[in-house]
Tab-separated table of C-alpha atoms and ligand atoms in Angstrom:
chain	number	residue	atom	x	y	z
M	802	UNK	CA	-19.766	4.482	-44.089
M	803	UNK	CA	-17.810	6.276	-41.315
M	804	UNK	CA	-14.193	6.670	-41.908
M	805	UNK	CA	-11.790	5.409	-39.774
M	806	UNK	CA	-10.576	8.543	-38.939
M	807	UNK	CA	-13.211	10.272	-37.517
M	808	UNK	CA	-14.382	6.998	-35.554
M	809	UNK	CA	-11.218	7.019	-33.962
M	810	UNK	CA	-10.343	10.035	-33.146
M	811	UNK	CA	-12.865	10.554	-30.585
M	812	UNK	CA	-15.320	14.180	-29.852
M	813	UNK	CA	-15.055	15.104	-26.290
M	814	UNK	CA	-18.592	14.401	-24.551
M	815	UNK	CA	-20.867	11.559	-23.879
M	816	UNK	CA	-20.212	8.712	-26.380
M	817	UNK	CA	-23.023	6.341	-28.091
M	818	UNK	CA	-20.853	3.631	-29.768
M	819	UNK	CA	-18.190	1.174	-29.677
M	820	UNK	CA	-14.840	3.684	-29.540
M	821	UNK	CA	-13.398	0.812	-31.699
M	822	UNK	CA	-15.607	-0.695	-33.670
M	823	UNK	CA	-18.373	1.488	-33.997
M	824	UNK	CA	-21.271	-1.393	-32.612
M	825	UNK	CA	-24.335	1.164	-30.812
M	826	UNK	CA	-25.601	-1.658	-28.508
M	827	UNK	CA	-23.413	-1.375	-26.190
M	828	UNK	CA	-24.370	-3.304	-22.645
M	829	UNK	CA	-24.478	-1.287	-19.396
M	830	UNK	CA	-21.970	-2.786	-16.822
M	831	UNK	CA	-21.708	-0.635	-14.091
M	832	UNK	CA	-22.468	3.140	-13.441
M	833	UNK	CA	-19.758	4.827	-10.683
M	834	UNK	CA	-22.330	7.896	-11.007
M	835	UNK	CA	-20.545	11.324	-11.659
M	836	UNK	CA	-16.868	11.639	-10.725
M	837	UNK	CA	-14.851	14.599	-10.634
M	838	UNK	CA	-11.387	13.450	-12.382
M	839	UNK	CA	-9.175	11.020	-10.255
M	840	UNK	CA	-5.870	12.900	-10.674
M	841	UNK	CA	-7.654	16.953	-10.476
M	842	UNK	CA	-6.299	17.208	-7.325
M	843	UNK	CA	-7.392	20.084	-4.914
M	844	UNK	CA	-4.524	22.136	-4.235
M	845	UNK	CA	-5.168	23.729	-0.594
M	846	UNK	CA	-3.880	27.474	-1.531
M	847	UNK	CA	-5.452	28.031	-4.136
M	848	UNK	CA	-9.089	27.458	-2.634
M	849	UNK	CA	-10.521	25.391	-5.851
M	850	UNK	CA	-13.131	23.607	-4.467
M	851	UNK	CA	-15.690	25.478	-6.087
M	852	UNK	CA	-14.537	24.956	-10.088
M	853	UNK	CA	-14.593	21.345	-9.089
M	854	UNK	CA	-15.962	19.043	-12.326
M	855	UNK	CA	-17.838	16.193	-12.436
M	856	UNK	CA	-18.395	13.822	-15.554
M	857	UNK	CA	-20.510	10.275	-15.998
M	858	UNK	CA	-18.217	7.597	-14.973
M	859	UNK	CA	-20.262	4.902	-16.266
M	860	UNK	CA	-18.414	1.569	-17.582
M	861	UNK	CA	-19.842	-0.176	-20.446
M	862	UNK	CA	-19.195	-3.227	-22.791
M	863	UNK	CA	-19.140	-4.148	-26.409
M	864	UNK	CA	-20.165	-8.045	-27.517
M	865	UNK	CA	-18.593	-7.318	-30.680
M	866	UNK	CA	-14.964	-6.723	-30.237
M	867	UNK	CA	-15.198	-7.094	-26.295
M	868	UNK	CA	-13.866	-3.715	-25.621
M	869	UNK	CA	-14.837	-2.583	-21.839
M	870	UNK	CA	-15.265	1.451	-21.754
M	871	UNK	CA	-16.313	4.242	-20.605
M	872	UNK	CA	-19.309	6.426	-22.520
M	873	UNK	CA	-17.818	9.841	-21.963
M	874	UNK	CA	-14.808	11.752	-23.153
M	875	UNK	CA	-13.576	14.279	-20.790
M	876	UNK	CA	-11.256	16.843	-22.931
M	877	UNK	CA	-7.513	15.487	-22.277
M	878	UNK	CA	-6.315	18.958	-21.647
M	879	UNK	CA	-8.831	18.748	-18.473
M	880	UNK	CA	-7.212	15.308	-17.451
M	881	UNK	CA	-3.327	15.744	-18.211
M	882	UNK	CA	-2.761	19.540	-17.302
M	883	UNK	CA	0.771	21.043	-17.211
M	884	UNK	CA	1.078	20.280	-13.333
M	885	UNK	CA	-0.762	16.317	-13.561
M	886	UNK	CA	1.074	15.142	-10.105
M	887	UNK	CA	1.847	11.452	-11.376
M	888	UNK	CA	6.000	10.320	-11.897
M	889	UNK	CA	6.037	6.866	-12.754
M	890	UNK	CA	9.793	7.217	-11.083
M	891	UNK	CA	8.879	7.641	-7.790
M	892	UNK	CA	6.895	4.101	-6.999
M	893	UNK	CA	10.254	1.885	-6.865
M	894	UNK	CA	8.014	-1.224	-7.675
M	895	UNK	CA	6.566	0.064	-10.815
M	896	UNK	CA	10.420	1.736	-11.670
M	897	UNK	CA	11.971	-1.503	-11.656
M	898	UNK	CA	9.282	-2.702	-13.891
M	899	UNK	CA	9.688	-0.067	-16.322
M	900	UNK	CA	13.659	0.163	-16.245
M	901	UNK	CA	13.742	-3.719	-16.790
M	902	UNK	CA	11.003	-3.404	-19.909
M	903	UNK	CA	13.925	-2.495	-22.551
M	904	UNK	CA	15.692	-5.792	-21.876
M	905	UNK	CA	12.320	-8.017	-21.481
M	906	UNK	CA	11.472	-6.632	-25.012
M	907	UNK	CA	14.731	-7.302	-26.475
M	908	UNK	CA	14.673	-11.111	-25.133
M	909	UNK	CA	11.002	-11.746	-26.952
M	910	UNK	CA	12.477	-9.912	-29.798
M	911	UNK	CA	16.015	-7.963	-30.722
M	912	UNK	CA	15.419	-4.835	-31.862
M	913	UNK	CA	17.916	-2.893	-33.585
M	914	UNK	CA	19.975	-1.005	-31.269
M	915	UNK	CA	21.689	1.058	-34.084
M	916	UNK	CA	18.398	3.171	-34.037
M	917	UNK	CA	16.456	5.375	-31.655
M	918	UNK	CA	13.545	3.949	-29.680
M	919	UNK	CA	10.832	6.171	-28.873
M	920	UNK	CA	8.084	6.242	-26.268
M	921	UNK	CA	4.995	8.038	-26.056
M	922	UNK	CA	3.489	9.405	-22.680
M	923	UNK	CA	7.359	8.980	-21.445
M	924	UNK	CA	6.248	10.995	-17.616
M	925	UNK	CA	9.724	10.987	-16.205
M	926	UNK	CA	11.425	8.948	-18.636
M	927	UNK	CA	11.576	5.839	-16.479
M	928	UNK	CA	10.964	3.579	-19.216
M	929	UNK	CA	13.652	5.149	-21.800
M	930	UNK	CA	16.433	4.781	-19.066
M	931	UNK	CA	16.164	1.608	-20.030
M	932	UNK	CA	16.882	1.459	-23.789
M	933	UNK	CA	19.286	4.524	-22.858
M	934	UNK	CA	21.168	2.290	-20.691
M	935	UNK	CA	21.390	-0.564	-23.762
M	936	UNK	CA	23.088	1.984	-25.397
M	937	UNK	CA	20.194	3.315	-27.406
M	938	UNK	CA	19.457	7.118	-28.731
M	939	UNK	CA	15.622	7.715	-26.848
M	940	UNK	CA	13.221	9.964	-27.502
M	941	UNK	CA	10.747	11.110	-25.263
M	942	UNK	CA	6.828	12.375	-25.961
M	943	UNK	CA	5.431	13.658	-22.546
M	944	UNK	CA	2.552	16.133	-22.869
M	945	UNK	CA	2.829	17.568	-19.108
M	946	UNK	CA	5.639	19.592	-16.726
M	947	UNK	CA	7.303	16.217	-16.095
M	948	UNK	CA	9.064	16.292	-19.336
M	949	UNK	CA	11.869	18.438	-17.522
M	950	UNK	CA	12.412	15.633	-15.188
M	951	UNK	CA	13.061	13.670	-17.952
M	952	UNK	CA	15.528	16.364	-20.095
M	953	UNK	CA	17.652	17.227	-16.344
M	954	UNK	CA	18.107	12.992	-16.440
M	955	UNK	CA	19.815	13.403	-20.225
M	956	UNK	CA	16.336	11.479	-21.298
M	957	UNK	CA	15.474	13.678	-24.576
M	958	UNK	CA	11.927	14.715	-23.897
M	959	UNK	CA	9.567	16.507	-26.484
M	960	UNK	CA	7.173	18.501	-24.310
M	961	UNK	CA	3.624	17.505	-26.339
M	962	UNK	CA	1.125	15.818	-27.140
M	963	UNK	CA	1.608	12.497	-29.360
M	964	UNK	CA	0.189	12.972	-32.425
M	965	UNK	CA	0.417	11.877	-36.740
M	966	UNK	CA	1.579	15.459	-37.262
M	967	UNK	CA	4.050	15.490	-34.709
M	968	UNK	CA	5.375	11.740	-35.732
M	969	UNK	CA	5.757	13.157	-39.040
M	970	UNK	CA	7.956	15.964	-37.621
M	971	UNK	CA	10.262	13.457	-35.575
M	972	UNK	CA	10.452	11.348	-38.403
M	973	UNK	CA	11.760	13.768	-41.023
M	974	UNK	CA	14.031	15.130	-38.449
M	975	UNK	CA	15.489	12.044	-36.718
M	976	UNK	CA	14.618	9.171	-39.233
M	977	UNK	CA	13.126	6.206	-38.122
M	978	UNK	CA	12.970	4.141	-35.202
M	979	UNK	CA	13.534	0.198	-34.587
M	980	UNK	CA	11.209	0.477	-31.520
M	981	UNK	CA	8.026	2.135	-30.234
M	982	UNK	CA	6.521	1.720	-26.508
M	983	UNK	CA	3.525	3.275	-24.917
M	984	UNK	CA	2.656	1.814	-21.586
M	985	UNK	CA	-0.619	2.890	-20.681
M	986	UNK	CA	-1.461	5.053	-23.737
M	987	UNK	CA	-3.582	3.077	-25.791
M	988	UNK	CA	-6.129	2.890	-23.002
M	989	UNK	CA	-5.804	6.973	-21.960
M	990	UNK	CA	-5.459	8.592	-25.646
M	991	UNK	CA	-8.745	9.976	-27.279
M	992	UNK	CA	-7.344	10.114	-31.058
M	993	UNK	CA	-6.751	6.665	-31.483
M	994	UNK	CA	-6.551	7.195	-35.120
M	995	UNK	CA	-3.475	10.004	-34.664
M	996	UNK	CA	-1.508	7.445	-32.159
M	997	UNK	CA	-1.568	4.406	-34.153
M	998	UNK	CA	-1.197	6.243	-37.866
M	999	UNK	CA	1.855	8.209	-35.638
M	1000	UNK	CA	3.594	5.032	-34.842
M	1001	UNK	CA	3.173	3.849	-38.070
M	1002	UNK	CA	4.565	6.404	-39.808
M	1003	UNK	CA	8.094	6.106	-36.799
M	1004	UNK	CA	8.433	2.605	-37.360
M	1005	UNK	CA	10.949	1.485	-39.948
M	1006	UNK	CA	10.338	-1.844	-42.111
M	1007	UNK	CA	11.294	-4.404	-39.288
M	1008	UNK	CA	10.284	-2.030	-36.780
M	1009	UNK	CA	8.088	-2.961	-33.697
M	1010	UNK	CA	5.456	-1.262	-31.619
M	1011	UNK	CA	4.875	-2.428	-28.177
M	1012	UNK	CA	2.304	-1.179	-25.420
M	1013	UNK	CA	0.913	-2.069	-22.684
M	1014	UNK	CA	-2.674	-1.819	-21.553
M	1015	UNK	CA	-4.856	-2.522	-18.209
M	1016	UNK	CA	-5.503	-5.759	-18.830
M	1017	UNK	CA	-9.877	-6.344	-19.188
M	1018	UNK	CA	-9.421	-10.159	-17.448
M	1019	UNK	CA	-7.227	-8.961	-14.535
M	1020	UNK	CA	-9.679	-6.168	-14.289
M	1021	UNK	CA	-12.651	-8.274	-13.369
M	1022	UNK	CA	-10.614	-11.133	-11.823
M	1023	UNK	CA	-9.550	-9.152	-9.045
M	1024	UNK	CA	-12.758	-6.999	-9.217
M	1025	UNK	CA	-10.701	-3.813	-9.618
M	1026	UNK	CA	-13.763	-1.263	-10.542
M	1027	UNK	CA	-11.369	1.571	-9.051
M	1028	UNK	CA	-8.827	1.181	-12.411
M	1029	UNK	CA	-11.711	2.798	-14.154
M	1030	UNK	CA	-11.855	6.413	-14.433
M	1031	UNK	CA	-11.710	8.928	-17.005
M	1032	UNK	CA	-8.321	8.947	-17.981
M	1033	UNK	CA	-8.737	5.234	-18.956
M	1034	UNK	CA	-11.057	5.524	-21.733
M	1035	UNK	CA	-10.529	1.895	-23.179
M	1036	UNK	CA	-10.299	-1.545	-21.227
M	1037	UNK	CA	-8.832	-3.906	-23.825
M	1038	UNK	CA	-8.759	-7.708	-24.305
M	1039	UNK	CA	-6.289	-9.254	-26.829
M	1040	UNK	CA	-8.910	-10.348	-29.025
M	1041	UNK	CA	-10.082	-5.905	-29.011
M	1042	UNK	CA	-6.282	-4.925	-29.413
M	1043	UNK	CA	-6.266	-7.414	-32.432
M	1044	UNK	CA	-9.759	-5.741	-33.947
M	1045	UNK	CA	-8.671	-2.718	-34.061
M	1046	UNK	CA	-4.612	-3.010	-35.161
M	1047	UNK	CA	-5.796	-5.114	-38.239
M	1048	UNK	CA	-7.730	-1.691	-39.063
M	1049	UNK	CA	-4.730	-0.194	-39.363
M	1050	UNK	CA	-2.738	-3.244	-41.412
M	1051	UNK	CA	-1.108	-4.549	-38.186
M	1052	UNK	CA	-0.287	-7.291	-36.592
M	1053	UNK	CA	-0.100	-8.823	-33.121
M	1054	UNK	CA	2.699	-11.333	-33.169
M	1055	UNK	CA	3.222	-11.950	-29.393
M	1056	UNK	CA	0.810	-11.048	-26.132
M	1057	UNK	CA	2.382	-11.762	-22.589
M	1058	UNK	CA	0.340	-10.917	-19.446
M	1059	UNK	CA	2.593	-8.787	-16.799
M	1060	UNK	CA	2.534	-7.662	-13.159
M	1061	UNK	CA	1.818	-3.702	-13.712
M	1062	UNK	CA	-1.144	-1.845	-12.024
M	1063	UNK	CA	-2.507	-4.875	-10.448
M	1064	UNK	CA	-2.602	-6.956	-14.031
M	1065	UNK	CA	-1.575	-5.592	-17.784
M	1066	UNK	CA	-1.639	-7.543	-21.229
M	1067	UNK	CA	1.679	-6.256	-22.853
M	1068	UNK	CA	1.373	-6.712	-26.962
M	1069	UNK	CA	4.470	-6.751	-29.204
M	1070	UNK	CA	3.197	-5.238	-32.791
M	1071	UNK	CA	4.821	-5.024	-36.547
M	1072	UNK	CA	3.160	-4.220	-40.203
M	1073	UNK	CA	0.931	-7.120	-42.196
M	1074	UNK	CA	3.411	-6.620	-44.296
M	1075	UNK	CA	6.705	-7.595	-41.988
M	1076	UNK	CA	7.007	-11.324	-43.500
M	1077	UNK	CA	10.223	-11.691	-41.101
M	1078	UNK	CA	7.906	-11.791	-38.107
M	1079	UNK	CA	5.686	-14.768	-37.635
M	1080	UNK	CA	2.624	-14.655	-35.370
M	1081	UNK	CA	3.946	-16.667	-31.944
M	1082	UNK	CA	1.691	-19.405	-30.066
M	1083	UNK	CA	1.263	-16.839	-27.357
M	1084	UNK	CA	-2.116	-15.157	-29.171
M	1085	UNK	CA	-3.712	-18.165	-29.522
M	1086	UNK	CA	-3.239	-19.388	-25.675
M	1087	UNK	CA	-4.360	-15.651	-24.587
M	1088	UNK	CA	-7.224	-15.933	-26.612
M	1089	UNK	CA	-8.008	-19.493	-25.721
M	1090	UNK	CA	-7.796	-18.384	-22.030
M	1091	UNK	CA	-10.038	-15.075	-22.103
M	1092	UNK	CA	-12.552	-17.219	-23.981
M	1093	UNK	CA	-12.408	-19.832	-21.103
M	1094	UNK	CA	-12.722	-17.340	-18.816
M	1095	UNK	CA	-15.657	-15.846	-20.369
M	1096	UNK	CA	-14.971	-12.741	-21.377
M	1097	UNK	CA	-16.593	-12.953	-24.530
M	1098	UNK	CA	-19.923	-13.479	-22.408
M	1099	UNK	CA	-22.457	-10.719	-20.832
M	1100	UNK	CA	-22.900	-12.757	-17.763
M	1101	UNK	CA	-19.552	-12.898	-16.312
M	1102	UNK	CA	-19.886	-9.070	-16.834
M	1103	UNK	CA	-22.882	-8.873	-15.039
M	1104	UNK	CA	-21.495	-11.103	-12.283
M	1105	UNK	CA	-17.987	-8.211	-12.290
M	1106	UNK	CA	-20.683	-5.600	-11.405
M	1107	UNK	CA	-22.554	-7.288	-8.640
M	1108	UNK	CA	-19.218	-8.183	-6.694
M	1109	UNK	CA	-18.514	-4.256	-6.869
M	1110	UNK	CA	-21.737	-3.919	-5.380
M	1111	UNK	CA	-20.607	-6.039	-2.607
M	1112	UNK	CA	-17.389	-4.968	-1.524
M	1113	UNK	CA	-18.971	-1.403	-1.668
M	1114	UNK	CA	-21.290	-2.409	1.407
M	1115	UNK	CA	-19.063	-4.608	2.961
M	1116	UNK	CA	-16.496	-1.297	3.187
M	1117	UNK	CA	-18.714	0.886	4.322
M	1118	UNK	CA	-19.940	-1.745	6.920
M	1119	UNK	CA	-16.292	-2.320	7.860
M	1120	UNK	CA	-15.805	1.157	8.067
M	1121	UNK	CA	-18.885	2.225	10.034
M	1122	UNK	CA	-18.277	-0.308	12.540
M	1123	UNK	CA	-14.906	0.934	13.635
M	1124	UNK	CA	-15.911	4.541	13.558
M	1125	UNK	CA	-18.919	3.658	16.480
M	1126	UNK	CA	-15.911	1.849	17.657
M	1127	UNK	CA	-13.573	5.131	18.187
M	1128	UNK	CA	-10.995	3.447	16.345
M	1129	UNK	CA	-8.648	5.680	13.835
M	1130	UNK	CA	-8.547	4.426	10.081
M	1131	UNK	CA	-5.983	6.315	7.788
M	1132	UNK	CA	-5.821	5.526	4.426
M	1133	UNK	CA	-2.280	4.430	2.732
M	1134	UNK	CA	-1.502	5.346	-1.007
M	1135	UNK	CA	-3.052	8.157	-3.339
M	1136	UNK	CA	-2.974	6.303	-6.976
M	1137	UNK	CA	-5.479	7.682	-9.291
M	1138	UNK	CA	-7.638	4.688	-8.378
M	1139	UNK	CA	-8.267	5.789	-4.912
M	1140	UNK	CA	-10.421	8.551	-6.197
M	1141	UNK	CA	-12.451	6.409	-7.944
M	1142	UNK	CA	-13.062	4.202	-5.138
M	1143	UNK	CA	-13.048	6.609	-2.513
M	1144	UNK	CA	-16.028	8.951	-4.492
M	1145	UNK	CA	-17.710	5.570	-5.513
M	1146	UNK	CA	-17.995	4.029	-1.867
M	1147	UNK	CA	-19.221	7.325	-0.493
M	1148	UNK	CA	-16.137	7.564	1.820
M	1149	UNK	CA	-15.781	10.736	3.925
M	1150	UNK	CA	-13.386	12.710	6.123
M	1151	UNK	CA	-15.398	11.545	8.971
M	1152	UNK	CA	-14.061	7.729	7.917
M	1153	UNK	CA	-11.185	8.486	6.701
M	1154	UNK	CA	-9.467	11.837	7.701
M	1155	UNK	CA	-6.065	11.018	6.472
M	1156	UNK	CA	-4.290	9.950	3.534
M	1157	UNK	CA	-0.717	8.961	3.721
M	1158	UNK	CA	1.762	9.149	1.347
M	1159	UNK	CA	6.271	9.033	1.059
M	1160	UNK	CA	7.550	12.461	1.318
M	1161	UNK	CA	9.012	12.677	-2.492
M	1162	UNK	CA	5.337	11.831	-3.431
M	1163	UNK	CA	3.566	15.359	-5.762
M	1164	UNK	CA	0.721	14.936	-4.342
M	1165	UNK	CA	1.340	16.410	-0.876
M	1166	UNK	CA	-0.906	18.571	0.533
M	1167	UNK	CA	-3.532	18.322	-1.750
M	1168	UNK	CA	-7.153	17.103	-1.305
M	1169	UNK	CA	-8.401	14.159	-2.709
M	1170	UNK	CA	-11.220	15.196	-5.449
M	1171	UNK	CA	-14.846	14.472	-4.617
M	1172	UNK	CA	-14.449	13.461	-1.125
M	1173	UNK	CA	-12.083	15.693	-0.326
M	1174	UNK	CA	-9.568	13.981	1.984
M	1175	UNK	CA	-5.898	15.151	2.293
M	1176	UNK	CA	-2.713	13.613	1.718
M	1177	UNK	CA	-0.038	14.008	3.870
M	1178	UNK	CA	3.294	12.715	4.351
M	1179	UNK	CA	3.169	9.487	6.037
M	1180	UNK	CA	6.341	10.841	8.570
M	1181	UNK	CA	3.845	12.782	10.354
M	1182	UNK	CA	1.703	10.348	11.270
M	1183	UNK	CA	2.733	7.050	11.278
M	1184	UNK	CA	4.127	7.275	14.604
M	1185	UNK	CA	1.005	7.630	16.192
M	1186	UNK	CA	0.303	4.272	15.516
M	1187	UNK	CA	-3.528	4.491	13.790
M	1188	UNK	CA	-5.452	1.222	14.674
M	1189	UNK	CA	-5.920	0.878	11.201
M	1190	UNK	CA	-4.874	1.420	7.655
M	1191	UNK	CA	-6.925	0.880	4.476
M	1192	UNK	CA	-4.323	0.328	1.856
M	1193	UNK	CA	-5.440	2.399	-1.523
M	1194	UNK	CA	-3.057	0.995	-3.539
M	1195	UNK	CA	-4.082	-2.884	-2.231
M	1196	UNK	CA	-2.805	-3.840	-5.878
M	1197	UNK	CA	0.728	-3.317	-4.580
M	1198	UNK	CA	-0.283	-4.547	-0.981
M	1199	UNK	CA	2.727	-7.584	-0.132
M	1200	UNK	CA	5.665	-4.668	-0.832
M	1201	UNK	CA	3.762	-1.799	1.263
M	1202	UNK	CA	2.645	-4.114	3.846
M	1203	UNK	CA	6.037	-4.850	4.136
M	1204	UNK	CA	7.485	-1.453	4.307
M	1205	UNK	CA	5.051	-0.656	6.376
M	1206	UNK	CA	6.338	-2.924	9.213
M	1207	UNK	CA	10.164	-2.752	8.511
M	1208	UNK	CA	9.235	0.657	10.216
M	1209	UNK	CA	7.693	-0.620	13.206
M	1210	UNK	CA	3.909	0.222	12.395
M	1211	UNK	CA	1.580	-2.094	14.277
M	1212	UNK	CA	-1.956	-0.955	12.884
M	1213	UNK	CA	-3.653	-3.429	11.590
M	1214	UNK	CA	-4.411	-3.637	7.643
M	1215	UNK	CA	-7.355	-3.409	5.584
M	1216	UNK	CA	-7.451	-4.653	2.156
M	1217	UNK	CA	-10.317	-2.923	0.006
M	1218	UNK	CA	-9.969	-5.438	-2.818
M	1219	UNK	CA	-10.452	-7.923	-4.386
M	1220	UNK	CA	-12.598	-8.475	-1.008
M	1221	UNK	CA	-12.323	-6.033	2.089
M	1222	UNK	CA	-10.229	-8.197	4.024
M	1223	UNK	CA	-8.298	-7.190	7.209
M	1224	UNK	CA	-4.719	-8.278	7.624
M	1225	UNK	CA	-3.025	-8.090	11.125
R	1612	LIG	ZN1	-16.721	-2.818	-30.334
């Protein structure tokens, strides 16, 4: 019998079971082929095309506690290095999200405000301004550079990686805390096992634990293959996030579904043993509704990979034709995703010789990795009126589009998702 431990906490390198549950048939879904990783940027000074890495991107699915993943564990320090170009700050859609989280969680449940509330992965500390602005003590866990963002915006920021040892630590020197978040985490962290025995050991008896995760139906709804890459190890359903808390003596006593990254299942957590909190209806009707939807069934995974397969051609049809056109395409957005997309449809400079981005955006300059396209700051360009633009983060396409025109820009749109669709 393996331990818990060591099937949780995961070795870098190609995987052969179930990350959660340990089940070795897993089914093939969809192989992306080998994809350097979406957010290893190619800085233009420094010349590093040539230590570029590739790893399997190849997404896979387990019957048992219907867990989407990936088979292969790049090492983390690979994937979030000091300099990882992503502030959650700086996209005002997702900002308001995150600011307005504190007081969303407090309505579904009212968490003591006497204590500290902590969040793991905090990037910029976005999300704590929120519980800082309730009045709150916040504490910050934020492995890369954009911890100091965090500590010059009075958000107390620990520069490092989450972890059972470091929980310990906080907890001894801070006490406990009434609330835990990690948006995003659960699906990016490779020691599973540290994370969740970590929160455990911050929460205090009627303390609550709530994160937020890609969400696996919105994920094949909208057909968005370009969510997975290697940062996102995990693709969860409620019924998975269930499996593998009650591991760990925990339970899931709400699930709502919310707007982030195109579609995320937020989950609000306390201890078996937290009598005060009764399970709500909303698990049942989220589990009643992936089961309608049948994501407890191989074929509506098989039917997710053959309309990637689709929009794939269509976009390089699209594509091709307005290049033997002579028409200019830019592309609009650099999100992680657009990597993964980008690499997967075979999309070149030739297509595509711009990326644009705002001008407070870190990724400036820099090369998309794989294909190689840069990303430059959409001032420069937009003027010139490109005939079209293929909009990279299409997730967020109504507020862009939008933007895009309140500053005068004609070109017509192209929506790579859920179906390449143009807009004019
Ligand atoms: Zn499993």
């Amino acid at each position: 019998m393996i331990d818990i431990k060591s099937q949780h906490n995961l070795k870098f390198g190609q995987q052969n079971k179930c990350q959660i549950c340990g089940n070795i048939k897993l089914k093939p879904i969809i192989n992306l082929g080998l994809q350097p990783p979406c957010d290893s940027l190619i800085q233009l000074k420094k010349k590093d095309f040539f230590n570029e890495l590739y790893f399997p991107l190849n997404f896979v699915w387990c019957s048992k506690c219907i867990l989407g993943q990936i088979d292969y564990v790049v090492d983390p320090k690979l994937l979030f290095y000091p300099e990882y170009p992503y502030r959650s700050g700086i996209t005002s859609t997702l900002a308001k999200n995150l600011i307005s989280t504190a007081e969303k969680i407090y309505k579904v449940h009212q968490y003591d405000l006497s204590k500290y509330a902590l969040d793991i992965g905090s990037n910029d500390g976005t999300l704590l301004k929120g519980f800082y602005e309730k009045g709150m003590k916040v504490i910050g866990v934020e492995p890369t550079n954009i911890s100091n963002i965090a500590n010059k915006n009075s958000i107390f920021t620990i520069n490092n990686f989450f972890s059972y040892n470091l929980a310990k630590k906080i907890s001894k020197k801070y006490g406990k805390a009434s609330i835990v978040t990690g948006a995003n985490v659960f699906a990016h962290i490779a020691n599973l096992w540290d994370l969740i025995k970590g929160v455990k050991e911050l929460l205090n008896h009627n303390g609550i634990f709530v994160t937020e995760s890609h969400y696996l139906l919105d994920i094949l709804k909208t057909t968005q293959y370009d969510s997975i890459y290697h940062e996102h190890l995990k693709y969860y359903s409620l019924k998975s996030i269930i499996i593998l808390l009650k591991k760990y003596r925990l339970k899931v006593f709400h699930a709502e579904r919310i707007s982030n990254y195109g579609g995320s299942i937020r989950v609000y957590v306390t201890s078996l043993d937290n009598k005060n909190i009764k399970i709500n209806k909303s698990i049942l009707n989220l589990l009643n509704l992936e089961k309608k939807y049948g994501l407890y069934e191989l074929e509506t995974f098989k039917n997710f990979a053959k309309k990637i397969i689709k929009t794939k051609k269509d976009l390089n049809q699209l594509l091709l034709e307005l290049f033997l056109k002579n028409k200019t395409i830019y592309g609009v957005g650099a999100p992680g995703r657009a990597s993964t997309l980008l690499n997967y449809c075979s999309i070149s400079k030739l297509f595509l010789p711009y990326i644009l981005e705002q001008s407070n955006c870190l990724k400036l300059n820099m090369l998309i990795p794989g294909c190689h396209i840069p990303i430059i700051d959409e001032k420069t360009i937009l003027k010139k009126q490109p005939d079209y633009l293929l909009l990279l983060s299409w997730h967020y396409w109504k507020p862009i589009l939008k933007n895009i025109r309140s500053k005068g820009i004609k070109s017509k749109v192209i929506l790579p998702l859920p179906k390449v669709k143009i807009i004019n």
